[in-house]
XYZ file of C-alpha atoms in Angstrom:
175
model
C 23.683 125.813 18.402
C 25.265 127.480 15.352
C 25.511 130.763 17.308
C 27.452 128.903 20.007
C 29.945 127.727 17.365
C 30.219 131.221 15.880
C 30.732 132.732 19.323
C 33.360 130.154 20.247
C 35.064 130.650 16.907
C 35.231 134.408 17.468
C 36.643 133.867 20.965
C 39.346 131.579 19.569
C 40.152 134.088 16.819
C 40.533 136.790 19.464
C 42.768 134.486 21.523
C 44.890 133.770 18.418
C 45.365 137.495 17.815
C 46.457 137.982 21.426
C 48.838 135.004 21.281
C 50.339 136.296 18.026
C 50.884 139.677 19.657
C 52.567 138.060 22.664
C 54.717 135.866 20.438
C 55.791 138.892 18.387
C 57.152 140.490 21.555
C 58.794 137.272 22.829
C 59.372 134.754 20.038
C 61.228 132.385 22.377
C 58.206 131.890 24.636
C 57.387 128.202 24.181
C 54.191 128.361 26.231
C 52.743 131.143 24.075
C 53.741 129.234 20.928
C 51.927 126.128 22.252
C 48.890 128.231 23.149
C 48.845 129.717 19.656
C 49.159 126.277 18.056
C 46.324 124.933 20.209
C 44.151 127.910 19.303
C 44.761 127.435 15.567
C 43.918 123.731 15.905
C 40.653 124.517 17.701
C 39.719 127.105 15.064
C 40.432 124.507 12.371
C 38.267 121.944 14.196
C 35.373 124.412 14.355
C 35.764 125.295 10.679
C 35.701 121.602 9.713
C 32.430 121.239 11.632
C 31.100 124.194 9.652
C 32.362 122.700 6.336
C 34.752 125.630 5.764
C 37.609 123.433 4.562
C 39.648 126.244 3.019
C 39.692 128.131 6.311
C 40.326 124.939 8.271
C 43.285 124.055 6.055
C 44.951 127.407 6.745
C 44.536 127.008 10.511
C 45.680 123.363 10.552
C 48.779 124.478 8.639
C 49.395 127.307 11.138
C 48.968 124.894 14.058
C 51.269 122.356 12.404
C 54.023 124.928 11.873
C 53.778 126.087 15.477
C 53.832 122.565 16.919
C 56.809 121.690 14.693
C 58.686 124.667 16.187
C 57.742 123.516 19.699
C 59.010 119.979 19.074
C 62.198 121.273 17.439
C 62.941 123.250 20.614
C 61.709 120.516 22.991
C 62.050 117.105 21.314
C 60.983 115.302 24.508
C 57.564 117.008 24.471
C 55.495 113.917 23.694
C 52.150 115.726 23.622
C 53.390 118.205 21.032
C 54.844 115.357 18.955
C 51.404 113.772 18.821
C 49.818 117.121 18.032
C 52.145 117.485 15.036
C 50.713 114.203 13.732
C 47.152 115.241 14.601
C 47.483 118.557 12.752
C 49.173 116.893 9.777
C 46.190 114.515 9.602
C 43.873 117.542 9.860
C 45.690 119.057 6.883
C 45.194 115.788 4.983
C 41.490 115.658 5.802
C 40.842 119.197 4.647
C 42.931 118.700 1.502
C 40.867 115.601 0.703
C 37.640 117.567 1.203
C 39.006 120.203 -1.187
C 39.826 117.552 -3.807
C 43.600 117.789 -3.312
C 44.007 114.007 -3.271
C 47.750 113.722 -3.972
C 48.590 116.281 -1.297
C 46.247 114.601 1.178
C 47.838 111.211 0.570
C 51.309 112.678 1.077
C 50.232 114.254 4.376
C 48.743 110.913 5.498
C 52.017 109.183 4.609
C 54.018 111.766 6.547
C 51.645 111.612 9.524
C 51.948 107.835 9.693
C 55.736 108.031 9.421
C 55.841 110.649 12.190
C 53.564 108.499 14.335
C 55.735 105.425 13.786
C 58.768 107.486 14.791
C 57.406 108.368 18.219
C 58.895 106.114 20.879
C 57.468 102.649 21.431
C 57.067 103.393 25.148
C 54.330 105.874 24.291
C 52.125 103.420 22.378
C 49.099 103.760 24.692
C 49.230 107.547 25.094
C 45.869 109.277 24.540
C 47.581 111.755 22.220
C 48.430 108.812 20.005
C 44.758 107.835 20.034
C 43.772 111.331 18.906
C 46.355 111.202 16.116
C 44.941 107.881 14.893
C 41.411 109.312 15.054
C 42.349 112.319 12.910
C 44.117 110.007 10.452
C 40.968 107.896 10.313
C 38.931 110.948 9.365
C 41.524 111.890 6.736
C 41.256 108.475 5.092
C 37.469 108.631 5.331
C 37.502 112.007 3.539
C 39.727 110.501 0.852
C 37.328 107.570 0.415
C 34.360 109.939 0.157
C 36.053 112.091 -2.472
C 34.390 112.270 -5.861
C 37.878 111.715 -7.315
C 38.288 108.311 -5.643
C 38.133 105.204 -7.785
C 36.351 102.118 -6.492
C 39.698 100.494 -5.680
C 40.921 103.612 -3.872
C 37.681 103.844 -1.928
C 38.071 100.306 -0.562
C 41.743 100.879 0.278
C 41.093 104.189 2.024
C 38.089 102.841 3.934
C 40.259 99.948 5.142
C 42.895 102.464 6.273
C 40.244 104.552 8.042
C 38.918 101.444 9.801
C 42.467 100.512 10.875
C 43.060 104.004 12.295
C 39.751 104.017 14.196
C 40.529 100.537 15.562
C 43.884 101.802 16.825
C 42.062 104.658 18.535
C 39.604 102.265 20.155
C 42.428 100.027 21.421
C 44.208 102.960 23.014
C 41.007 104.189 24.664
C 40.258 100.682 25.924
C 43.774 100.336 27.346
C 43.307 103.636 29.189
C 40.180 102.451 30.990
């Protein structure tokens, strides 16, 4: 199973190198930028599964920057808006795992603000559900931090529960 993850990770790293090469030759290509962002997010997801939080943080940041450029150029791209929030929550989760509590809390705050800013008509979008799920894992990582006080732990667990409940409601509405 671990070899499958390593093989997939190498394939995604190869894809990222190709996308970066393509983007270098045509920086205005929105599709390549989205592909690169997706690839960085997938690499980050794999690295989180492998407990490589430093590597995951770098790739979540790269994905976030790319998705922010996509949404700046195409503000109506709802999926990319949600992926900005998802990657920001991924940054928060990895920061929490690395003990960077203040930074993680700031990223959670920004992710929630971004999520609240996405149009009300998109409340049941599956991308929104994914964003809530990633935020839930960020708050869970904060609560599990050795730097969390008992009061913080309860607060962050309540926030995680709220985020996971939002995810469940969106998934249920999609049935």
